[in-house]
Short mmCIF file of C-alpha atoms and ligand atoms in Angstrom, two decimals:
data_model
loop_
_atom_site.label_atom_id
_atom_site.label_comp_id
_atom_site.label_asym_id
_atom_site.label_seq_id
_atom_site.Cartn_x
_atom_site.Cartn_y
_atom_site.Cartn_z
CA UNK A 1 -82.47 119.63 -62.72
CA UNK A 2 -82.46 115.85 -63.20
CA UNK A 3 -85.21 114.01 -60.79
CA UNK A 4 -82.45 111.17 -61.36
CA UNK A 5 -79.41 112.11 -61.93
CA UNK A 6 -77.47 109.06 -61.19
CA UNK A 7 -79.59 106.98 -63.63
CA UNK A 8 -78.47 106.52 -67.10
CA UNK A 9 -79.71 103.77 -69.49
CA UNK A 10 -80.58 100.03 -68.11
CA UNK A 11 -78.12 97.65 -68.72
CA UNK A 12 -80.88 95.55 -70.19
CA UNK A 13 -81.18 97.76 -73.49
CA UNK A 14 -77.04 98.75 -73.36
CA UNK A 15 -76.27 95.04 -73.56
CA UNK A 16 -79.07 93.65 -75.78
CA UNK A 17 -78.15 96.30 -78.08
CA UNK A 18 -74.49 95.63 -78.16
CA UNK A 19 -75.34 91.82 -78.41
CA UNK A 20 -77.65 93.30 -81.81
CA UNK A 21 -75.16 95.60 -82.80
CA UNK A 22 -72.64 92.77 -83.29
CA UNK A 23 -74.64 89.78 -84.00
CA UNK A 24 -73.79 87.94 -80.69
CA UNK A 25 -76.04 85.49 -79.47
CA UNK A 26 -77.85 87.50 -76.54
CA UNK A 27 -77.74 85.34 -73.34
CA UNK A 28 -78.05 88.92 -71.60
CA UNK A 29 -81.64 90.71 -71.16
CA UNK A 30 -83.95 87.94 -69.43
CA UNK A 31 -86.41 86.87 -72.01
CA UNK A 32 -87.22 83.54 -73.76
CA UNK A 33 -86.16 82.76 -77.45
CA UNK A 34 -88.64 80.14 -77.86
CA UNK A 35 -92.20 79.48 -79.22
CA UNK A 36 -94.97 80.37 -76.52
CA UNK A 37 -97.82 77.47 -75.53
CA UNK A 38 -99.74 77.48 -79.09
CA UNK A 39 -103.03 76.99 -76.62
CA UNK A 40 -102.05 80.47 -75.48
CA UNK A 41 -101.86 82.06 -79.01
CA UNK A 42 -105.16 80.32 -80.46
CA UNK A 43 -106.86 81.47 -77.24
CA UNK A 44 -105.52 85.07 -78.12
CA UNK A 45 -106.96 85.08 -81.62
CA UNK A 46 -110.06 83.82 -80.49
CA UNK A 47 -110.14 86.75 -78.06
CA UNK A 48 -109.47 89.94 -80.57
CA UNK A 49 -113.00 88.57 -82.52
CA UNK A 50 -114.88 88.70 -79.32
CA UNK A 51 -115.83 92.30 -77.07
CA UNK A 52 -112.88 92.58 -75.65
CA UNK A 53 -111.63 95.89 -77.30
CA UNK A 54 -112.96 98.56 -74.84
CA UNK A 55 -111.64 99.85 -71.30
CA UNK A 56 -111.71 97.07 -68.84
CA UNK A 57 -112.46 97.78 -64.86
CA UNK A 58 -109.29 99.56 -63.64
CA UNK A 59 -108.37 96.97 -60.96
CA UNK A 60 -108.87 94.58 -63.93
CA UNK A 61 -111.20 92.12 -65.82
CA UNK A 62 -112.83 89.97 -63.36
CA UNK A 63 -112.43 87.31 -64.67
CA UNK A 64 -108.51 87.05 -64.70
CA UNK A 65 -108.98 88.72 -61.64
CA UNK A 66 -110.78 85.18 -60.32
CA UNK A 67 -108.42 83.23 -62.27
CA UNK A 68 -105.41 84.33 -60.31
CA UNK A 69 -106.93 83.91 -57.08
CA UNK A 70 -108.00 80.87 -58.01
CA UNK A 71 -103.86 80.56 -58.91
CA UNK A 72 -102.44 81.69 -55.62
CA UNK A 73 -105.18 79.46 -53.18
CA UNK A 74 -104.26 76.51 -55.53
CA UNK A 75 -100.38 77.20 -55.15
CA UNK A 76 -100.16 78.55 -52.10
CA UNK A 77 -103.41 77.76 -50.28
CA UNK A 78 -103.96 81.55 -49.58
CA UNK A 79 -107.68 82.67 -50.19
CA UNK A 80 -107.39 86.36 -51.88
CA UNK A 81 -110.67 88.52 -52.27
CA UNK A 82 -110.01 88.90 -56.28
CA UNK A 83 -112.19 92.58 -55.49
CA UNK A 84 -110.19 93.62 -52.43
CA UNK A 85 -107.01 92.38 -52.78
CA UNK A 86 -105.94 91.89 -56.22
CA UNK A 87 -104.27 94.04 -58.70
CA UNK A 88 -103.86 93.45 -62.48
CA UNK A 89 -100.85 95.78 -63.87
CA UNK A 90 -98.86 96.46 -66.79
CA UNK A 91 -96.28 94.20 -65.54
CA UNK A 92 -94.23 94.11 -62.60
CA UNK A 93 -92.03 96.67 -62.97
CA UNK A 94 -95.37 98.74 -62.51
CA UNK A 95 -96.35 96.96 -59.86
CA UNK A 96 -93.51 97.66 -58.12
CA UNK A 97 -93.29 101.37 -59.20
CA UNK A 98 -97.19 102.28 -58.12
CA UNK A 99 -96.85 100.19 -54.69
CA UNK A 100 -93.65 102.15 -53.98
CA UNK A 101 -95.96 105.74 -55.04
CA UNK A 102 -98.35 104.81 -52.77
CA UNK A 103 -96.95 103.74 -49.97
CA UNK A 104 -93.73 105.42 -49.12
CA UNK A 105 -93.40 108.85 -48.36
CA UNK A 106 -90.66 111.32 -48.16
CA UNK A 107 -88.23 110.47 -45.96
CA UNK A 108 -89.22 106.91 -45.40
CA UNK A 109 -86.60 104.61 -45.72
CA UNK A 110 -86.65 101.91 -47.83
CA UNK A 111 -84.07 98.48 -47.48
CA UNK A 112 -83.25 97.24 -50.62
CA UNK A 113 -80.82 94.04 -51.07
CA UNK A 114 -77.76 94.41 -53.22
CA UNK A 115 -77.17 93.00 -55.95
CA UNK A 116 -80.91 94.81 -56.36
CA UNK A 117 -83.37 94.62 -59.39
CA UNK A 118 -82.67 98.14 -61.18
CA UNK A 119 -86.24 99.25 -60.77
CA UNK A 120 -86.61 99.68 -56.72
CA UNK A 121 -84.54 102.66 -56.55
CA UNK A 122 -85.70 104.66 -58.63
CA UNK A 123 -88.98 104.03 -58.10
CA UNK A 124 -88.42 104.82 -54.57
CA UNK A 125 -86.44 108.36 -55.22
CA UNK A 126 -89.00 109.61 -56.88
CA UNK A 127 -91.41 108.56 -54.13
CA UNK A 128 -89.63 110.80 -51.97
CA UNK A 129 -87.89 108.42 -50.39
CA UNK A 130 -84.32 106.83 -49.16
CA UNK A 131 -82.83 103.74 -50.27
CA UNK A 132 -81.12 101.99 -47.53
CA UNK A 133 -78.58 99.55 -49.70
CA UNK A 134 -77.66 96.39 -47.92
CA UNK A 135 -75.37 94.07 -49.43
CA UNK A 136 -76.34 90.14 -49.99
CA UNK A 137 -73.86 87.72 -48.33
CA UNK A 138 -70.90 86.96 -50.36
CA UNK A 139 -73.27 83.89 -51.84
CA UNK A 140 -76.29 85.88 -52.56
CA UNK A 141 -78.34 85.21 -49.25
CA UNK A 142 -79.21 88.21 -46.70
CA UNK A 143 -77.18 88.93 -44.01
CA UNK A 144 -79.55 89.13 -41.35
CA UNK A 145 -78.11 90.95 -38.47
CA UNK A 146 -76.65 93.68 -41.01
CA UNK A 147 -80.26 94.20 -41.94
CA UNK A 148 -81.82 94.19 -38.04
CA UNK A 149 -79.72 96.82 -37.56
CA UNK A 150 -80.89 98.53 -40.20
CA UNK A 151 -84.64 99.17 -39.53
CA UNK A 152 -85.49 102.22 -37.14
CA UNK A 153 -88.79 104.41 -37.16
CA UNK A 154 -88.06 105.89 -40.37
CA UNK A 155 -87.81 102.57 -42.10
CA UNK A 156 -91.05 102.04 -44.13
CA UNK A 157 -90.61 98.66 -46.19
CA UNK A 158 -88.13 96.12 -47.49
CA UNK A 159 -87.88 94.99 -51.15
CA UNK A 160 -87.29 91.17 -51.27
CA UNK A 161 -86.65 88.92 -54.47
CA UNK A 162 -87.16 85.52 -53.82
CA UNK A 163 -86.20 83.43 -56.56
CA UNK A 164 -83.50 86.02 -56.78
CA UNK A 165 -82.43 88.13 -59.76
CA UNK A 166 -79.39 87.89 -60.82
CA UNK A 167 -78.00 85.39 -58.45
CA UNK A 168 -80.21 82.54 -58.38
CA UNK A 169 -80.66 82.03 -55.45
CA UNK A 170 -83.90 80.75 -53.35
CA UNK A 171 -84.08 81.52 -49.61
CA UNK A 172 -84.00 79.05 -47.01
CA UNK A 173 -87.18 78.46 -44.92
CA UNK A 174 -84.63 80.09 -41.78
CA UNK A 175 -84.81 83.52 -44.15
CA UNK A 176 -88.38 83.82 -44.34
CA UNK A 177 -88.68 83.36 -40.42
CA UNK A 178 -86.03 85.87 -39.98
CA UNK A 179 -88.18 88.24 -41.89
CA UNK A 180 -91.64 87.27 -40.34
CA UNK A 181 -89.29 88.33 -36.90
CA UNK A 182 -88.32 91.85 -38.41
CA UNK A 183 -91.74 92.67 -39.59
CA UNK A 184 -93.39 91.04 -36.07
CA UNK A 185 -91.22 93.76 -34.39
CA UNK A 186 -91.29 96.69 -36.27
CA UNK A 187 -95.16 98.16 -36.47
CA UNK A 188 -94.27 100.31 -39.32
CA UNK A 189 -92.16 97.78 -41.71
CA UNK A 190 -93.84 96.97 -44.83
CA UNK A 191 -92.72 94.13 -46.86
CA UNK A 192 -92.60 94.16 -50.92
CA UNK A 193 -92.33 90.87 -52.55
CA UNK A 194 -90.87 90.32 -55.72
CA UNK A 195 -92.15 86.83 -56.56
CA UNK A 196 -91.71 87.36 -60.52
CA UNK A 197 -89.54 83.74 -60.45
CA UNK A 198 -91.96 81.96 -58.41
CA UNK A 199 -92.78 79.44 -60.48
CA UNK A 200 -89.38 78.96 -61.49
CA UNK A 201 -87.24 76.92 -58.87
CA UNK A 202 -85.54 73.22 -58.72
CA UNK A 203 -84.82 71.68 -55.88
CA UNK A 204 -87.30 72.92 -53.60
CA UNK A 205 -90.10 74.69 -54.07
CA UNK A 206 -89.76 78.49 -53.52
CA UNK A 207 -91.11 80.00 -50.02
CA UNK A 208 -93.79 82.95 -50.34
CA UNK A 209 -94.67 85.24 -48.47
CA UNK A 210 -98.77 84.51 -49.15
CA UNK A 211 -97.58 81.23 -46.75
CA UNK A 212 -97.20 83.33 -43.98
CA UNK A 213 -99.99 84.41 -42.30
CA UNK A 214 -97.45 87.11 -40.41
CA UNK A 215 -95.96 88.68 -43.72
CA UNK A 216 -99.35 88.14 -46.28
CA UNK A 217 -100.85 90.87 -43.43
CA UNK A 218 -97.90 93.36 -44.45
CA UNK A 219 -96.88 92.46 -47.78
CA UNK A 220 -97.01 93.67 -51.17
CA UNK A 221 -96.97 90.54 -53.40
CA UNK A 222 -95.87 91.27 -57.18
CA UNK A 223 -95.52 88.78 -60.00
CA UNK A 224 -95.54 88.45 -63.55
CA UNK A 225 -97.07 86.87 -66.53
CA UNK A 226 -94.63 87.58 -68.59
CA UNK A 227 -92.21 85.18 -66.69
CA UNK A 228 -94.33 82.34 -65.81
CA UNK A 229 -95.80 82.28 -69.41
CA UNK A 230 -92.82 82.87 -71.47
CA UNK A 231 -94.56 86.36 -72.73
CA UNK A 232 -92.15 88.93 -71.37
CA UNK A 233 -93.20 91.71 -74.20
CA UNK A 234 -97.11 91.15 -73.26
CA UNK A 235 -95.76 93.80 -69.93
CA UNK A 236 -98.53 92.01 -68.00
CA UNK A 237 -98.53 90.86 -64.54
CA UNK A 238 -100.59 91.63 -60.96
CA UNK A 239 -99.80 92.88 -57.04
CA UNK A 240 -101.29 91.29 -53.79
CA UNK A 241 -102.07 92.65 -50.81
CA UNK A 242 -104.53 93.11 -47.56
CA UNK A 243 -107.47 95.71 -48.60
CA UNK A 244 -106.05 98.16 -46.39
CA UNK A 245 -102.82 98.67 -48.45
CA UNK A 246 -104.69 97.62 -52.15
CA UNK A 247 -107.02 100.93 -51.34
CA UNK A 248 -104.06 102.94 -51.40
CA UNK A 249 -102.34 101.21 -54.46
CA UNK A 250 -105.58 101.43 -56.83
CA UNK A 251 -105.51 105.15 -56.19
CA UNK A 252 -102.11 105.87 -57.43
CA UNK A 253 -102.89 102.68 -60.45
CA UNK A 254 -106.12 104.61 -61.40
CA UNK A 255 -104.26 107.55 -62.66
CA UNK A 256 -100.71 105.56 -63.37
CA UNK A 257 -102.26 103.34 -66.37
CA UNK A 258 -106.36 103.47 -65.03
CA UNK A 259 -106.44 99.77 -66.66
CA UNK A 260 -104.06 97.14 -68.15
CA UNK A 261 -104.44 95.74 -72.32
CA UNK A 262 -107.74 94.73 -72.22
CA UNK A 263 -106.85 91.93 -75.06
CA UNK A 264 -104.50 90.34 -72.89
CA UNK A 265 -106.14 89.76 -69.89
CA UNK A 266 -109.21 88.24 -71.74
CA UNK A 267 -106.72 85.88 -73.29
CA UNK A 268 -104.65 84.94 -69.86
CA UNK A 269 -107.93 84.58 -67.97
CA UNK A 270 -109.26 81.99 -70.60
CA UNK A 271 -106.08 80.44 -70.40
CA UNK A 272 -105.44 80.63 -66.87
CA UNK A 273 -108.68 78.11 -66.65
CA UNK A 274 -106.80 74.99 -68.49
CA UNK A 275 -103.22 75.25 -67.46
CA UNK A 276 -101.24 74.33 -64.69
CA UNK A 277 -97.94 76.08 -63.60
CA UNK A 278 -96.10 73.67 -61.53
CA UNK A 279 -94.63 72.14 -64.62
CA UNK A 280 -92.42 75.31 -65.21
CA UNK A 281 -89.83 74.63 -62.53
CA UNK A 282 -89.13 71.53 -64.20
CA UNK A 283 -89.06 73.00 -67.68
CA UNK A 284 -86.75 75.17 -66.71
CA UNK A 285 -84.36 72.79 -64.78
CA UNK A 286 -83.69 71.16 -67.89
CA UNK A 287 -82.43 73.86 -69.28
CA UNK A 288 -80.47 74.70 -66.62
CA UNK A 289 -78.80 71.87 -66.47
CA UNK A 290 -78.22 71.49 -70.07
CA UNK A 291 -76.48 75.16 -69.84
CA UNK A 292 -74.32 73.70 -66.54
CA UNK A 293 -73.45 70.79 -68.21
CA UNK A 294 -72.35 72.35 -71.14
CA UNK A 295 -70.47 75.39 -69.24
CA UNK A 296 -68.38 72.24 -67.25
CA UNK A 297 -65.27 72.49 -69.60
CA UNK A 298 -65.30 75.81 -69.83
CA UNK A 299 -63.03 78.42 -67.03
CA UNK A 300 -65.77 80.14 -66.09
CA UNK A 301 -66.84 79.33 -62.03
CA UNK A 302 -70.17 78.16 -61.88
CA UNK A 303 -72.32 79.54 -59.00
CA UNK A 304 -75.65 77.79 -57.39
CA UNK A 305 -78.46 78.09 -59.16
CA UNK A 306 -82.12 77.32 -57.46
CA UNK A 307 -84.49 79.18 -59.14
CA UNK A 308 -85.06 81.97 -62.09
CA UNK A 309 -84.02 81.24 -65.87
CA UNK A 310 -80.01 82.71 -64.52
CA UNK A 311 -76.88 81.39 -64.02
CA UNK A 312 -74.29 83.52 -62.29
CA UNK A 313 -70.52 82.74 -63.27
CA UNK A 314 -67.44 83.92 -61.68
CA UNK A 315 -64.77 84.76 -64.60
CA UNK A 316 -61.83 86.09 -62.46
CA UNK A 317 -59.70 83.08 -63.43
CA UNK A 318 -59.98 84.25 -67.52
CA UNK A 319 -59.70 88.18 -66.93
CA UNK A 320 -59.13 90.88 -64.23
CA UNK A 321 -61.15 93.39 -66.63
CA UNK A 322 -63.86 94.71 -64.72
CA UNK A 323 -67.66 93.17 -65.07
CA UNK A 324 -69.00 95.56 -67.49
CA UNK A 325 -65.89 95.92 -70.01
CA UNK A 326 -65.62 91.66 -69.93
CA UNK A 327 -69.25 91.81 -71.02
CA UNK A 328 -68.67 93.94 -73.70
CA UNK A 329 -65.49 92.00 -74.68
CA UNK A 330 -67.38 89.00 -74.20
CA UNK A 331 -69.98 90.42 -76.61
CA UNK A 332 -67.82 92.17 -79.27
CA UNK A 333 -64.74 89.41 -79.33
CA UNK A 334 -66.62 86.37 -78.66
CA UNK A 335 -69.93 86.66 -79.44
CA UNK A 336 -71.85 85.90 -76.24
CA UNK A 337 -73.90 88.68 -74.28
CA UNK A 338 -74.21 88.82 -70.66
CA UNK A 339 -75.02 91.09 -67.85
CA UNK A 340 -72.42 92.24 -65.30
CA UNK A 341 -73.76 92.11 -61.61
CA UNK A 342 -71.89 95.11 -60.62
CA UNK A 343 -74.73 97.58 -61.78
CA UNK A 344 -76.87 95.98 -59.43
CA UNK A 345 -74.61 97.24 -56.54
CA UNK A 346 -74.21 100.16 -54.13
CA UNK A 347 -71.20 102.50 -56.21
CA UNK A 348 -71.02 99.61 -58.73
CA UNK A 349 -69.03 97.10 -56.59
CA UNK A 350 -67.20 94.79 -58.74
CA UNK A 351 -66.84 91.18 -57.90
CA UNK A 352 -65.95 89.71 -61.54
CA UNK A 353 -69.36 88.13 -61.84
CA UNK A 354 -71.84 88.10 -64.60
CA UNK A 355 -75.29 86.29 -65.24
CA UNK A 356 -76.11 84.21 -68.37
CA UNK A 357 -80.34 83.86 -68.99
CA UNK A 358 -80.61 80.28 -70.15
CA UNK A 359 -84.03 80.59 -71.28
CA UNK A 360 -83.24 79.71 -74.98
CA UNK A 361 -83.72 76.83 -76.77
CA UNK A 362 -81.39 73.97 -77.07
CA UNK A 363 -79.50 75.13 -80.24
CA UNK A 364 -78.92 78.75 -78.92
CA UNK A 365 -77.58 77.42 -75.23
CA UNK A 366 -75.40 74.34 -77.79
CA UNK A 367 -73.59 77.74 -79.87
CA UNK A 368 -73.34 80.06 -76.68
CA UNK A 369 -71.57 77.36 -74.62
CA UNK A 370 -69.27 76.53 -77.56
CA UNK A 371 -68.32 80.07 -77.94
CA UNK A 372 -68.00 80.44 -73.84
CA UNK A 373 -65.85 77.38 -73.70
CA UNK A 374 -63.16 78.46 -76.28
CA UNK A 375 -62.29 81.69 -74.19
N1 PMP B 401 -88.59 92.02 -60.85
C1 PMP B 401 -87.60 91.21 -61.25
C2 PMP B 401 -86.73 90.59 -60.23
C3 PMP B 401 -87.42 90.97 -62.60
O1 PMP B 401 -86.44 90.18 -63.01
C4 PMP B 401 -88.27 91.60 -63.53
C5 PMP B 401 -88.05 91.50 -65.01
N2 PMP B 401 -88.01 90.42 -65.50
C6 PMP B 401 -89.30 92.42 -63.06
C7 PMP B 401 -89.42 92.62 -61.72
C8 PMP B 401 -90.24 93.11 -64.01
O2 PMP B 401 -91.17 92.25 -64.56
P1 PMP B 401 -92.10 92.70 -65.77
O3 PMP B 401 -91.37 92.42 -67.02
O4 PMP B 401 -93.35 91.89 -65.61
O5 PMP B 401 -92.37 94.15 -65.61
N1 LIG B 402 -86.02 91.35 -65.93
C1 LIG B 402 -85.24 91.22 -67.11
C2 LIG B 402 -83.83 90.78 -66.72
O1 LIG B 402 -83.49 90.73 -65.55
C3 LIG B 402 -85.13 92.50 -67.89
C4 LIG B 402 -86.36 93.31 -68.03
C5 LIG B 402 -86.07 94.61 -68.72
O2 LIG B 402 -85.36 94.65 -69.68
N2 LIG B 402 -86.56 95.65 -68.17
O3 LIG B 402 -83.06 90.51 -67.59
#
């Protein structure tokens, strides 16, 4: 018998595939289409002549391990023991899968935030234990009260994702306290951060749960390298979280992967030492704008956009097909791949939006636009 039954192929390979199989431009799977930092690359080749080749420590090298707590007291002014408190892993999706293994048992119940990242529930069947689904507010936020009501003894964590995927959206400083509230009152509730974006917002700066000294106590933190340094195939990225919790992770990471690409993290934590993150929001909010801009004539329904490389669109005004046939119209007919956000609902609630990744370069986001803007 199937451990997961319900779970068939992610829409990330279904739609880049499509978008491969018929030469559309792929605005679908989140990754970048342009050149990473040369520094990065020359720092890389440099490493693979050094000793770099053998088994590094399983929590990771210590170096990179110093590097990104160097990182997160810089950015967030939180000091992190790089032995007791750090994790390097093979991205974040492992992160997320080995904090999940080791810290929720069967029957625990575990809130996740709809639309959801298509890695929490899984990971959390196979723990053993029992998604709770909550739906976002209409635009994107949590509904607060719908989730107090929610937690009881059996509930072991909540998964956030703050800058959210696929919306957008960045929570408001009245979210996080909302949170700090739910976790002050339930003893049990463990919090699981999905920070992957969290270099990546415009306006304002994104809120983090290493900021609060209430949630840093009883949160998982989880980000990626492969997001804030444009090297989503690398699969490398790290968890944070008090010693107590960390123990518990290493010993289901030990025997998950033992210890990440030893090549890589050599290269990121030389890197790490010369370059400075808080340019990416900006980066990014060029492009973003470039892709709004460009979208404006078109009859697709722009939705907010704070932070991650997506835009959401509402497309009800050009067809009343459901998400994931218009992507794969939009894909085969028209040439542009996209994700529908239904498969990141409860029983695949449809709400005739989909999510563009505008982190292409200017060209690509120039021939997608004029493609979206003809429909
Ligand atoms: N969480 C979210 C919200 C993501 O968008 C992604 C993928 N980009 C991940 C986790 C997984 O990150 P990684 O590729 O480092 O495993
Ligand atoms: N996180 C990426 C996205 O949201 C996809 C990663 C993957 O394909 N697993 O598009």
């Amino acid at each position: 018998m199937s451990k997961l039954p319900n779970i068939g192929t992610t829409i990330f390979t279904t739609m880049s595939k499509l978008a491969a199989d018929s030469g559309a431009i792929n605005l679908s799977q989140g990754f970048p289409n342009f050149p990473v930092d040369p520094k990065l690359i020359s720092i890389l080749k440099e490493q693979v002549d050094e000793n770099v080749h053998q088994y590094m420590p399983m929590a990771g090298s210590p170096s990179l391990l110093t590097q990104v707590s160097a990182l997160i007291e810089k950015n967030y002014t939180r000091k992190v023991s790089p032995s007791e408190e750090l994790l390097i892993t093979a991205g974040a999706t492992q992160a997320i899968f080995t904090t999940i293994l080791a810290l929720v048992n069967k029957g625990d119940e575990v809130i996740i935030l709809d639309p959801s990242y298509d890695c929490y529930e899984p990971a959390i069947i196979l723990a053993g234990g029992i998604p709770i689904r909550i739906s976002l507010n209409e635009d994107f936020l949590p509904n607060w009260d719908v989730i107090e009501k929610s937690v009881n003894q059996s509930t072991r964590m909540i998964i956030t994702n703050n800058p959210h995927n696929p919306s957008g959206r960045v929570w408001a400083a009245s979210d996080m306290e909302k949170l700090e509230t739910l976790v002050k009152k339930n003893d049990r509730l463990l919090v699981l951060s999905d920070e992957v974006y969290e270099f990546i917002s415009f306006e304002s700066k994104h809120l983090s749960a290493h900021e609060s000294s209430v949630l840093r106590d009883r949160s998982v933190v989880v980000s990626s390298f492969g997001k804030t340094f444009h090297i989503t195939g690398w699969k490398i990225g790290y968890a944070v979280a008090p010693e107590s919790l960390m123990e518990e992770i290493k010993k289901v990471h030990q025997f998950n992967v033992f210890s990440v690409n030893s090549v890589a993290q050599a290269a990121l934590a030389k890197y790490l030492e010369h370059t400075d993150v808080t340019e990416l929001g900006a980066f990014y909010k060029e492009k973003r704008d470039l892709f709004r801009n460009l979208m404006r004539s078109s009859r697709f329904k722009l939705l907010p956009c704070e932070g991650t490389y997506f835009q959401t669109v509402d497309y009800s005004a050009i067809s009343q097909l459901d998400d994931v046939e218009f992507c794969k119209q939009l894909t085969t007919e028209y040439g542009v791949a996209a994700i529908p956000i239904s498969v990141f609902n409860a029983d695949g609630d449809d709400r005739k939006i989909i999510r563009f990744c505008f982190a292409k370069d200017e060209q690509t986001l120039i021939q997608a636009t004029e493609r979206l803007c003809k429909i």
